[in-house]
Amino acid sequence: MKTITCRGTPHEIGLGHGQAAAQEIKRALAFYEKLFKETTKLSWDEVCQEAAKFDAYLNRVWPCYVHEMDGIAEGAHAPYKSILALNVRTEIAYGMFSDGCTALSWQSGNNSYLAQNWDWRSEQAENLVRLRIQQHGKPSIDMITEAGIIGKIGLNSAGVGVCLNAIRARGVDFGKLPCHLALRYCLDSASAEEAATGLQKVGVASSCHILLADIAASAGIECSHLDMVELPRDDRGIVTHTNHYIKDHPGVDERYDLPDTTFRLKRINELLDACVTGPEVGTISKMLRDEENSPVAICRSETKTSTVATLFSIVMTLNEMTAVVTIGSPVNVRETLFLNPSDEV
């Protein structure tokens, strides 16, 4: 996997990202153009028109993210509207896409772990990158993302980590923060509490579950265009989630696209219940390799009708500000990366 290191102003960070990942961004744009056409019947011009509905809000409230996306566009020689569309792809699809993922947070004593399998179409695997960012007045970031997208799954030098579960539900609010930019907001935060409080204030534009933690706190936040509901850790210090709402969200039209989501939630909780040791990287990694109910298991494989599979697995040790990432299926690892946002960028 390509590692991209960026520093400076938002535009400089975006410019470096775009220049280093120009080929991956080109392929990602082609991937999503085809996917939108197949699933929503929208042409790419229509997709970009939908994305532009966020322009006024983002320019007014989040100019730093606009400047970074503009830098990516310049560096990759791509239209800004296309880079914006990548970053708000969840919102444009109105919940049509379901990245099937299993995530957990586990805190015990002075230890805090955050982990996830990220499942998506295998065609997009070649466009994943490791993005390392050093920015003025904010924590440094080390994350895995789709090329061209400024917020995804990873951790920062303040020990804040974030994971994402897609949820398929209708509705979007163009006056709230798009899902992937909300992930970046979490990674720009000095603590999990700051991130959670901030998200509650600004709102998230569409359906998703954001799981965030640091050494002091952890919480799952189920988001919709209408509301945000927090899932606190249980008495063991654990929060788990897959790809459906656990809490009630009145007025939200949820559609189950992945029938295995309830199984995976049940299964990860069974594995946690059966665990006789405290949290550690090896224990959690083993859970993420679980193939019960294969091919639609926690460790997901392609089927005859779907190319969705586990593309990477991440286990973060937030009290040490490190993470281990395995690329490819966690039972057939192609590469292992070690993230550390505190390392000099």
Tab-separated table of N, CA and C in Angstrom, residues 111-239:
chain	number	residue	atom	x	y	z
A	111	ASN	N	-5.697	0.513	29.478
A	111	ASN	CA	-5.620	0.073	28.088
A	111	ASN	C	-6.885	0.470	27.327
A	112	SER	N	-6.702	0.938	26.098
A	112	SER	CA	-7.833	1.317	25.253
A	112	SER	C	-7.564	0.855	23.828
A	113	TYR	N	-8.447	-0.020	23.329
A	113	TYR	CA	-8.296	-0.583	21.996
A	113	TYR	C	-9.501	-0.223	21.131
A	114	LEU	N	-9.240	-0.008	19.869
A	114	LEU	CA	-10.277	0.286	18.888
A	114	LEU	C	-9.940	-0.517	17.647
A	115	ALA	N	-10.928	-1.225	17.097
A	115	ALA	CA	-10.608	-2.164	16.019
A	115	ALA	C	-11.757	-2.278	15.030
A	116	GLN	N	-11.414	-2.708	13.826
A	116	GLN	CA	-12.424	-2.822	12.772
A	116	GLN	C	-11.902	-3.652	11.617
A	117	ASN	N	-12.806	-4.407	10.990
A	117	ASN	CA	-12.610	-4.910	9.638
A	117	ASN	C	-13.362	-3.975	8.703
A	118	TRP	N	-12.692	-3.503	7.639
A	118	TRP	CA	-13.374	-2.651	6.661
A	118	TRP	C	-13.649	-3.476	5.425
A	119	ASP	N	-14.934	-3.663	5.141
A	119	ASP	CA	-15.381	-4.481	4.021
A	119	ASP	C	-15.955	-3.589	2.930
A	120	TRP	N	-15.466	-3.778	1.721
A	120	TRP	CA	-16.001	-3.030	0.597
A	120	TRP	C	-15.654	-3.785	-0.676
A	121	ARG	N	-16.086	-3.278	-1.799
A	121	ARG	CA	-15.885	-3.972	-3.062
A	121	ARG	C	-14.398	-4.116	-3.368
A	122	SER	N	-14.025	-5.307	-3.765
A	122	SER	CA	-12.605	-5.617	-3.956
A	122	SER	C	-11.962	-4.750	-5.034
A	123	GLU	N	-12.756	-4.249	-5.971
A	123	GLU	CA	-12.213	-3.410	-7.030
A	123	GLU	C	-11.580	-2.128	-6.484
A	124	GLN	N	-11.992	-1.703	-5.287
A	124	GLN	CA	-11.478	-0.460	-4.710
A	124	GLN	C	-10.229	-0.692	-3.862
A	125	ALA	N	-9.827	-1.930	-3.668
A	125	ALA	CA	-8.671	-2.226	-2.810
A	125	ALA	C	-7.401	-1.549	-3.306
A	126	GLU	N	-7.195	-1.506	-4.613
A	126	GLU	CA	-5.963	-0.934	-5.156
A	126	GLU	C	-5.893	0.577	-4.977
A	127	ASN	N	-7.004	1.176	-4.551
A	127	ASN	CA	-7.040	2.632	-4.398
A	127	ASN	C	-7.019	3.080	-2.937
A	128	LEU	N	-6.741	2.149	-2.048
A	128	LEU	CA	-6.536	2.501	-0.648
A	128	LEU	C	-5.109	3.009	-0.457
A	129	VAL	N	-4.957	3.989	0.430
A	129	VAL	CA	-3.629	4.522	0.735
A	129	VAL	C	-3.511	4.746	2.240
A	130	ARG	N	-2.282	4.748	2.699
A	130	ARG	CA	-1.986	5.201	4.058
A	130	ARG	C	-1.650	6.687	3.970
A	131	LEU	N	-2.399	7.500	4.705
A	131	LEU	CA	-2.211	8.941	4.654
A	131	LEU	C	-1.740	9.455	6.008
A	132	ARG	N	-0.556	10.081	6.014
A	132	ARG	CA	0.022	10.655	7.229
A	132	ARG	C	0.043	12.169	7.078
A	133	ILE	N	-0.504	12.869	8.077
A	133	ILE	CA	-0.678	14.320	7.985
A	133	ILE	C	-0.101	14.994	9.216
A	134	GLN	N	0.668	16.041	8.980
A	134	GLN	CA	1.116	16.922	10.052
A	134	GLN	C	0.596	18.314	9.717
A	135	GLN	N	-0.227	18.871	10.630
A	135	GLN	CA	-0.908	20.121	10.353
A	135	GLN	C	-0.731	21.117	11.491
A	136	HIS	N	-0.881	22.390	11.183
A	136	HIS	CA	-0.658	23.447	12.155
A	136	HIS	C	-1.792	23.490	13.182
A	137	GLY	N	-1.423	23.442	14.464
A	137	GLY	CA	-2.392	23.635	15.521
A	137	GLY	C	-3.351	22.496	15.751
A	138	LYS	N	-3.117	21.354	15.132
A	138	LYS	CA	-3.983	20.185	15.290
A	138	LYS	C	-3.114	18.942	15.425
A	139	PRO	N	-3.672	17.844	15.961
A	139	PRO	CA	-2.872	16.618	16.070
A	139	PRO	C	-2.441	16.093	14.703
A	140	SER	N	-1.328	15.372	14.696
A	140	SER	CA	-0.922	14.640	13.496
A	140	SER	C	-1.816	13.419	13.338
A	141	ILE	N	-1.966	12.954	12.099
A	141	ILE	CA	-2.910	11.886	11.767
A	141	ILE	C	-2.194	10.781	11.015
A	142	ASP	N	-2.578	9.540	11.288
A	142	ASP	CA	-2.102	8.376	10.539
A	142	ASP	C	-3.331	7.508	10.278
A	143	MET	N	-3.744	7.383	9.028
A	143	MET	CA	-4.997	6.679	8.739
A	143	MET	C	-4.914	5.920	7.422
A	144	ILE	N	-5.859	5.004	7.246
A	144	ILE	CA	-6.077	4.325	5.979
A	144	ILE	C	-7.318	4.939	5.355
A	145	THR	N	-7.202	5.349	4.097
A	145	THR	CA	-8.320	5.995	3.433
A	145	THR	C	-8.355	5.607	1.967
A	146	GLU	N	-9.479	5.896	1.337
A	146	GLU	CA	-9.572	5.783	-0.106
A	146	GLU	C	-8.932	7.038	-0.699
A	147	ALA	N	-8.104	6.866	-1.700
A	147	ALA	CA	-7.381	7.995	-2.278
A	147	ALA	C	-8.344	9.098	-2.671
A	148	GLY	N	-8.018	10.325	-2.240
A	148	GLY	CA	-8.849	11.477	-2.534
A	148	GLY	C	-9.814	11.844	-1.434
A	149	ILE	N	-9.988	10.959	-0.446
A	149	ILE	CA	-10.916	11.204	0.666
A	149	ILE	C	-10.111	11.622	1.885
A	150	ILE	N	-10.501	12.731	2.524
A	150	ILE	CA	-9.656	13.344	3.555
A	150	ILE	C	-9.917	12.829	4.971
A	151	GLY	N	-10.911	11.966	5.143
A	151	GLY	CA	-11.173	11.411	6.467
A	151	GLY	C	-11.614	9.975	6.372
A	152	LYS	N	-11.009	9.089	7.192
A	152	LYS	CA	-11.404	7.687	7.144
A	152	LYS	C	-11.094	7.048	8.504
A	153	ILE	N	-10.366	5.959	8.505
A	153	ILE	CA	-10.197	5.133	9.701
A	153	ILE	C	-8.748	5.183	10.158
A	154	GLY	N	-8.523	5.580	11.420
A	154	GLY	CA	-7.166	5.675	11.930
A	154	GLY	C	-7.125	6.382	13.260
A	155	LEU	N	-5.976	6.995	13.568
A	155	LEU	CA	-5.772	7.614	14.875
A	155	LEU	C	-4.886	8.840	14.744
A	156	ASN	N	-4.857	9.640	15.827
A	156	ASN	CA	-4.036	10.842	15.803
A	156	ASN	C	-3.056	10.867	16.966
A	157	SER	N	-2.208	11.892	16.992
A	157	SER	CA	-1.136	11.971	17.986
A	157	SER	C	-1.637	12.370	19.371
A	158	ALA	N	-2.934	12.662	19.508
A	158	ALA	CA	-3.542	12.871	20.821
A	158	ALA	C	-4.129	11.578	21.366
A	159	GLY	N	-3.995	10.496	20.600
A	159	GLY	CA	-4.514	9.204	21.032
A	159	GLY	C	-5.981	8.999	20.743
A	160	VAL	N	-6.536	9.789	19.847
A	160	VAL	CA	-7.931	9.628	19.442
A	160	VAL	C	-7.990	8.730	18.214
A	161	GLY	N	-8.841	7.712	18.271
A	161	GLY	CA	-9.032	6.828	17.134
A	161	GLY	C	-10.478	6.842	16.693
A	162	VAL	N	-10.711	6.503	15.418
A	162	VAL	CA	-12.077	6.505	14.893
A	162	VAL	C	-12.268	5.367	13.905
A	163	CYS	N	-13.462	4.765	13.960
A	163	CYS	CA	-13.873	3.725	13.021
A	163	CYS	C	-15.244	4.101	12.465
A	164	LEU	N	-15.653	3.403	11.409
A	164	LEU	CA	-16.898	3.734	10.718
A	164	LEU	C	-17.665	2.467	10.354
A	165	ASN	N	-18.975	2.502	10.584
A	165	ASN	CA	-19.892	1.494	10.050
A	165	ASN	C	-20.913	2.196	9.166
A	166	ALA	N	-21.012	1.784	7.918
A	166	ALA	CA	-22.061	2.312	7.051
A	166	ALA	C	-23.403	1.751	7.496
A	167	ILE	N	-24.447	2.565	7.351
A	167	ILE	CA	-25.811	2.141	7.638
A	167	ILE	C	-26.680	2.604	6.470
A	168	ARG	N	-27.466	1.698	5.950
A	168	ARG	CA	-28.271	2.032	4.779
A	168	ARG	C	-29.623	2.583	5.221
A	169	ALA	N	-29.761	3.898	5.133
A	169	ALA	CA	-31.012	4.564	5.483
A	169	ALA	C	-31.154	5.810	4.635
A	170	ARG	N	-32.372	6.137	4.274
A	170	ARG	CA	-32.620	7.296	3.423
A	170	ARG	C	-32.470	8.593	4.217
A	171	GLY	N	-32.156	9.665	3.491
A	171	GLY	CA	-32.158	10.984	4.094
A	171	GLY	C	-30.788	11.630	4.117
A	172	VAL	N	-30.743	12.925	3.813
A	172	VAL	CA	-29.497	13.687	3.867
A	172	VAL	C	-29.843	15.127	4.222
A	173	ASP	N	-28.977	15.756	4.993
A	173	ASP	CA	-29.128	17.158	5.369
A	173	ASP	C	-27.895	17.902	4.859
A	174	PHE	N	-28.071	18.780	3.881
A	174	PHE	CA	-26.946	19.475	3.263
A	174	PHE	C	-26.412	20.615	4.129
A	175	GLY	N	-26.988	20.783	5.313
A	175	GLY	CA	-26.496	21.770	6.263
A	175	GLY	C	-25.788	21.141	7.446
A	176	LYS	N	-25.356	19.894	7.288
A	176	LYS	CA	-24.599	19.201	8.331
A	176	LYS	C	-23.320	18.620	7.729
A	177	LEU	N	-22.469	18.091	8.587
A	177	LEU	CA	-21.146	17.628	8.162
A	177	LEU	C	-21.245	16.257	7.504
A	178	PRO	N	-20.789	16.109	6.256
A	178	PRO	CA	-20.813	14.796	5.604
A	178	PRO	C	-20.012	13.760	6.391
A	179	CYS	N	-20.414	12.515	6.246
A	179	CYS	CA	-19.887	11.412	7.057
A	179	CYS	C	-18.361	11.348	7.073
A	180	HIS	N	-17.730	11.363	5.895
A	180	HIS	CA	-16.275	11.206	5.863
A	180	HIS	C	-15.551	12.444	6.398
A	181	LEU	N	-16.168	13.605	6.267
A	181	LEU	CA	-15.578	14.796	6.866
A	181	LEU	C	-15.773	14.779	8.372
A	182	ALA	N	-16.835	14.136	8.844
A	182	ALA	CA	-17.023	13.959	10.283
A	182	ALA	C	-15.916	13.081	10.865
A	183	LEU	N	-15.498	12.069	10.111
A	183	LEU	CA	-14.376	11.237	10.559
A	183	LEU	C	-13.106	12.075	10.664
A	184	ARG	N	-12.891	12.953	9.691
A	184	ARG	CA	-11.715	13.823	9.744
A	184	ARG	C	-11.807	14.778	10.937
A	185	TYR	N	-13.006	15.293	11.205
A	185	TYR	CA	-13.192	16.159	12.367
A	185	TYR	C	-12.765	15.431	13.647
A	186	CYS	N	-13.129	14.165	13.769
A	186	CYS	CA	-12.721	13.381	14.944
A	186	CYS	C	-11.200	13.286	15.018
A	187	LEU	N	-10.561	13.055	13.878
A	187	LEU	CA	-9.107	12.929	13.859
A	187	LEU	C	-8.397	14.265	14.050
A	188	ASP	N	-9.118	15.354	13.877
A	188	ASP	CA	-8.562	16.684	14.143
A	188	ASP	C	-8.755	17.096	15.607
A	189	SER	N	-9.410	16.258	16.398
A	189	SER	CA	-9.781	16.616	17.771
A	189	SER	C	-8.721	16.189	18.774
A	190	ALA	N	-8.681	16.905	19.908
A	190	ALA	CA	-7.682	16.644	20.946
A	190	ALA	C	-8.103	15.537	21.901
A	191	SER	N	-9.368	15.134	21.870
A	191	SER	CA	-9.849	14.052	22.733
A	191	SER	C	-11.121	13.467	22.139
A	192	ALA	N	-11.455	12.252	22.570
A	192	ALA	CA	-12.698	11.638	22.114
A	192	ALA	C	-13.904	12.428	22.605
A	193	GLU	N	-13.808	12.945	23.805
A	193	GLU	CA	-14.913	13.740	24.345
A	193	GLU	C	-15.132	15.000	23.514
A	194	GLU	N	-14.036	15.671	23.149
A	194	GLU	CA	-14.146	16.862	22.311
A	194	GLU	C	-14.789	16.528	20.977
A	195	ALA	N	-14.386	15.407	20.386
A	195	ALA	CA	-14.936	15.000	19.095
A	195	ALA	C	-16.424	14.698	19.205
A	196	ALA	N	-16.816	13.942	20.222
A	196	ALA	CA	-18.216	13.568	20.383
A	196	ALA	C	-19.087	14.788	20.639
A	197	THR	N	-18.612	15.675	21.505
A	197	THR	CA	-19.369	16.894	21.815
A	197	THR	C	-19.514	17.767	20.576
A	198	GLY	N	-18.432	17.899	19.815
A	198	GLY	CA	-18.468	18.711	18.605
A	198	GLY	C	-19.416	18.157	17.563
A	199	LEU	N	-19.389	16.828	17.371
A	199	LEU	CA	-20.282	16.220	16.389
A	199	LEU	C	-21.744	16.420	16.779
A	200	GLN	N	-22.045	16.316	18.066
A	200	GLN	CA	-23.415	16.532	18.517
A	200	GLN	C	-23.875	17.951	18.207
A	201	LYS	N	-22.957	18.900	18.248
A	201	LYS	CA	-23.312	20.291	17.972
A	201	LYS	C	-23.549	20.548	16.487
A	202	VAL	N	-22.670	19.989	15.633
A	202	VAL	CA	-22.763	20.323	14.209
A	202	VAL	C	-23.646	19.357	13.432
A	203	GLY	N	-23.800	18.120	13.932
A	203	GLY	CA	-24.609	17.132	13.248
A	203	GLY	C	-23.890	16.469	12.095
A	204	VAL	N	-24.355	15.274	11.737
A	204	VAL	CA	-23.812	14.514	10.613
A	204	VAL	C	-24.907	14.391	9.562
A	205	ALA	N	-24.536	14.516	8.305
A	205	ALA	CA	-25.494	14.713	7.220
A	205	ALA	C	-26.278	13.475	6.831
A	206	SER	N	-25.788	12.286	7.163
A	206	SER	CA	-26.439	11.074	6.666
A	206	SER	C	-26.248	9.929	7.650
A	207	SER	N	-26.741	8.763	7.266
A	207	SER	CA	-26.722	7.606	8.156
A	207	SER	C	-25.348	6.953	8.213
A	208	CYS	N	-24.880	6.702	9.433
A	208	CYS	CA	-23.637	5.965	9.665
A	208	CYS	C	-23.494	5.758	11.168
A	209	HIS	N	-22.530	4.947	11.549
A	209	HIS	CA	-22.152	4.811	12.953
A	209	HIS	C	-20.673	5.142	13.061
A	210	ILE	N	-20.351	6.091	13.934
A	210	ILE	CA	-18.971	6.499	14.174
A	210	ILE	C	-18.576	6.009	15.561
A	211	LEU	N	-17.529	5.198	15.610
A	211	LEU	CA	-17.023	4.671	16.870
A	211	LEU	C	-15.700	5.355	17.160
A	212	LEU	N	-15.646	6.079	18.279
A	212	LEU	CA	-14.421	6.815	18.585
A	212	LEU	C	-14.025	6.581	20.032
A	213	ALA	N	-12.713	6.723	20.273
A	213	ALA	CA	-12.191	6.432	21.609
A	213	ALA	C	-10.831	7.086	21.784
A	214	ASP	N	-10.445	7.249	23.038
A	214	ASP	CA	-9.074	7.558	23.423
A	214	ASP	C	-8.815	6.810	24.722
A	215	ILE	N	-7.801	7.170	25.457
A	215	ILE	CA	-7.490	6.426	26.671
A	215	ILE	C	-8.518	6.668	27.775
A	216	ALA	N	-9.233	7.803	27.706
A	216	ALA	CA	-10.150	8.185	28.781
A	216	ALA	C	-11.602	7.840	28.507
A	217	ALA	N	-11.996	7.736	27.247
A	217	ALA	CA	-13.416	7.594	26.925
A	217	ALA	C	-13.598	6.853	25.614
A	218	SER	N	-14.793	6.321	25.443
A	218	SER	CA	-15.166	5.726	24.163
A	218	SER	C	-16.673	5.819	24.026
A	219	ALA	N	-17.132	5.887	22.797
A	219	ALA	CA	-18.570	5.951	22.542
A	219	ALA	C	-18.845	5.619	21.094
A	220	GLY	N	-19.977	4.976	20.872
A	220	GLY	CA	-20.496	4.821	19.531
A	220	GLY	C	-21.545	5.896	19.305
A	221	ILE	N	-21.545	6.489	18.121
A	221	ILE	CA	-22.534	7.516	17.805
A	221	ILE	C	-23.265	7.092	16.536
A	222	GLU	N	-24.525	6.714	16.693
A	222	GLU	CA	-25.369	6.402	15.545
A	222	GLU	C	-25.918	7.711	14.982
A	223	CYS	N	-25.639	7.950	13.707
A	223	CYS	CA	-26.005	9.215	13.076
A	223	CYS	C	-27.064	8.994	12.009
A	224	SER	N	-27.948	9.962	11.881
A	224	SER	CA	-28.846	10.055	10.745
A	224	SER	C	-28.970	11.526	10.390
A	225	HIS	N	-29.675	11.820	9.305
A	225	HIS	CA	-29.854	13.220	8.924
A	225	HIS	C	-30.764	13.951	9.907
A	226	LEU	N	-31.455	13.192	10.776
A	226	LEU	CA	-32.381	13.789	11.731
A	226	LEU	C	-31.848	13.853	13.148
A	227	ASP	N	-31.001	12.883	13.532
A	227	ASP	CA	-30.603	12.815	14.934
A	227	ASP	C	-29.255	12.124	15.098
A	228	MET	N	-28.771	12.134	16.343
A	228	MET	CA	-27.562	11.403	16.719
A	228	MET	C	-27.830	10.777	18.078
A	229	VAL	N	-27.559	9.484	18.203
A	229	VAL	CA	-27.820	8.757	19.439
A	229	VAL	C	-26.532	8.070	19.870
A	230	GLU	N	-26.136	8.291	21.113
A	230	GLU	CA	-24.878	7.744	21.608
A	230	GLU	C	-25.081	6.374	22.236
A	231	LEU	N	-24.150	5.478	21.958
A	231	LEU	CA	-24.111	4.158	22.580
A	231	LEU	C	-22.922	4.125	23.536
A	232	PRO	N	-23.161	4.213	24.841
A	232	PRO	CA	-22.051	4.203	25.785
A	232	PRO	C	-21.452	2.802	25.909
A	233	ARG	N	-20.232	2.737	26.399
A	233	ARG	CA	-19.605	1.430	26.641
A	233	ARG	C	-20.353	0.706	27.756
A	234	ASP	N	-20.336	-0.629	27.707
A	234	ASP	CA	-21.020	-1.411	28.732
A	234	ASP	C	-20.153	-1.526	29.981
A	235	ASP	N	-20.591	-2.338	30.936
A	235	ASP	CA	-19.857	-2.412	32.200
A	235	ASP	C	-18.507	-3.101	32.070
A	236	ARG	N	-18.245	-3.696	30.903
A	236	ARG	CA	-16.927	-4.284	30.629
A	236	ARG	C	-16.021	-3.300	29.899
A	237	GLY	N	-16.566	-2.127	29.545
A	237	GLY	CA	-15.798	-1.150	28.785
A	237	GLY	C	-15.836	-1.391	27.295
A	238	ILE	N	-16.889	-2.045	26.800
A	238	ILE	CA	-16.960	-2.474	25.401
A	238	ILE	C	-18.114	-1.783	24.675
A	239	VAL	N	-17.846	-1.406	23.421
A	239	VAL	CA	-18.889	-0.989	22.476
A	239	VAL	C	-18.666	-1.786	21.192
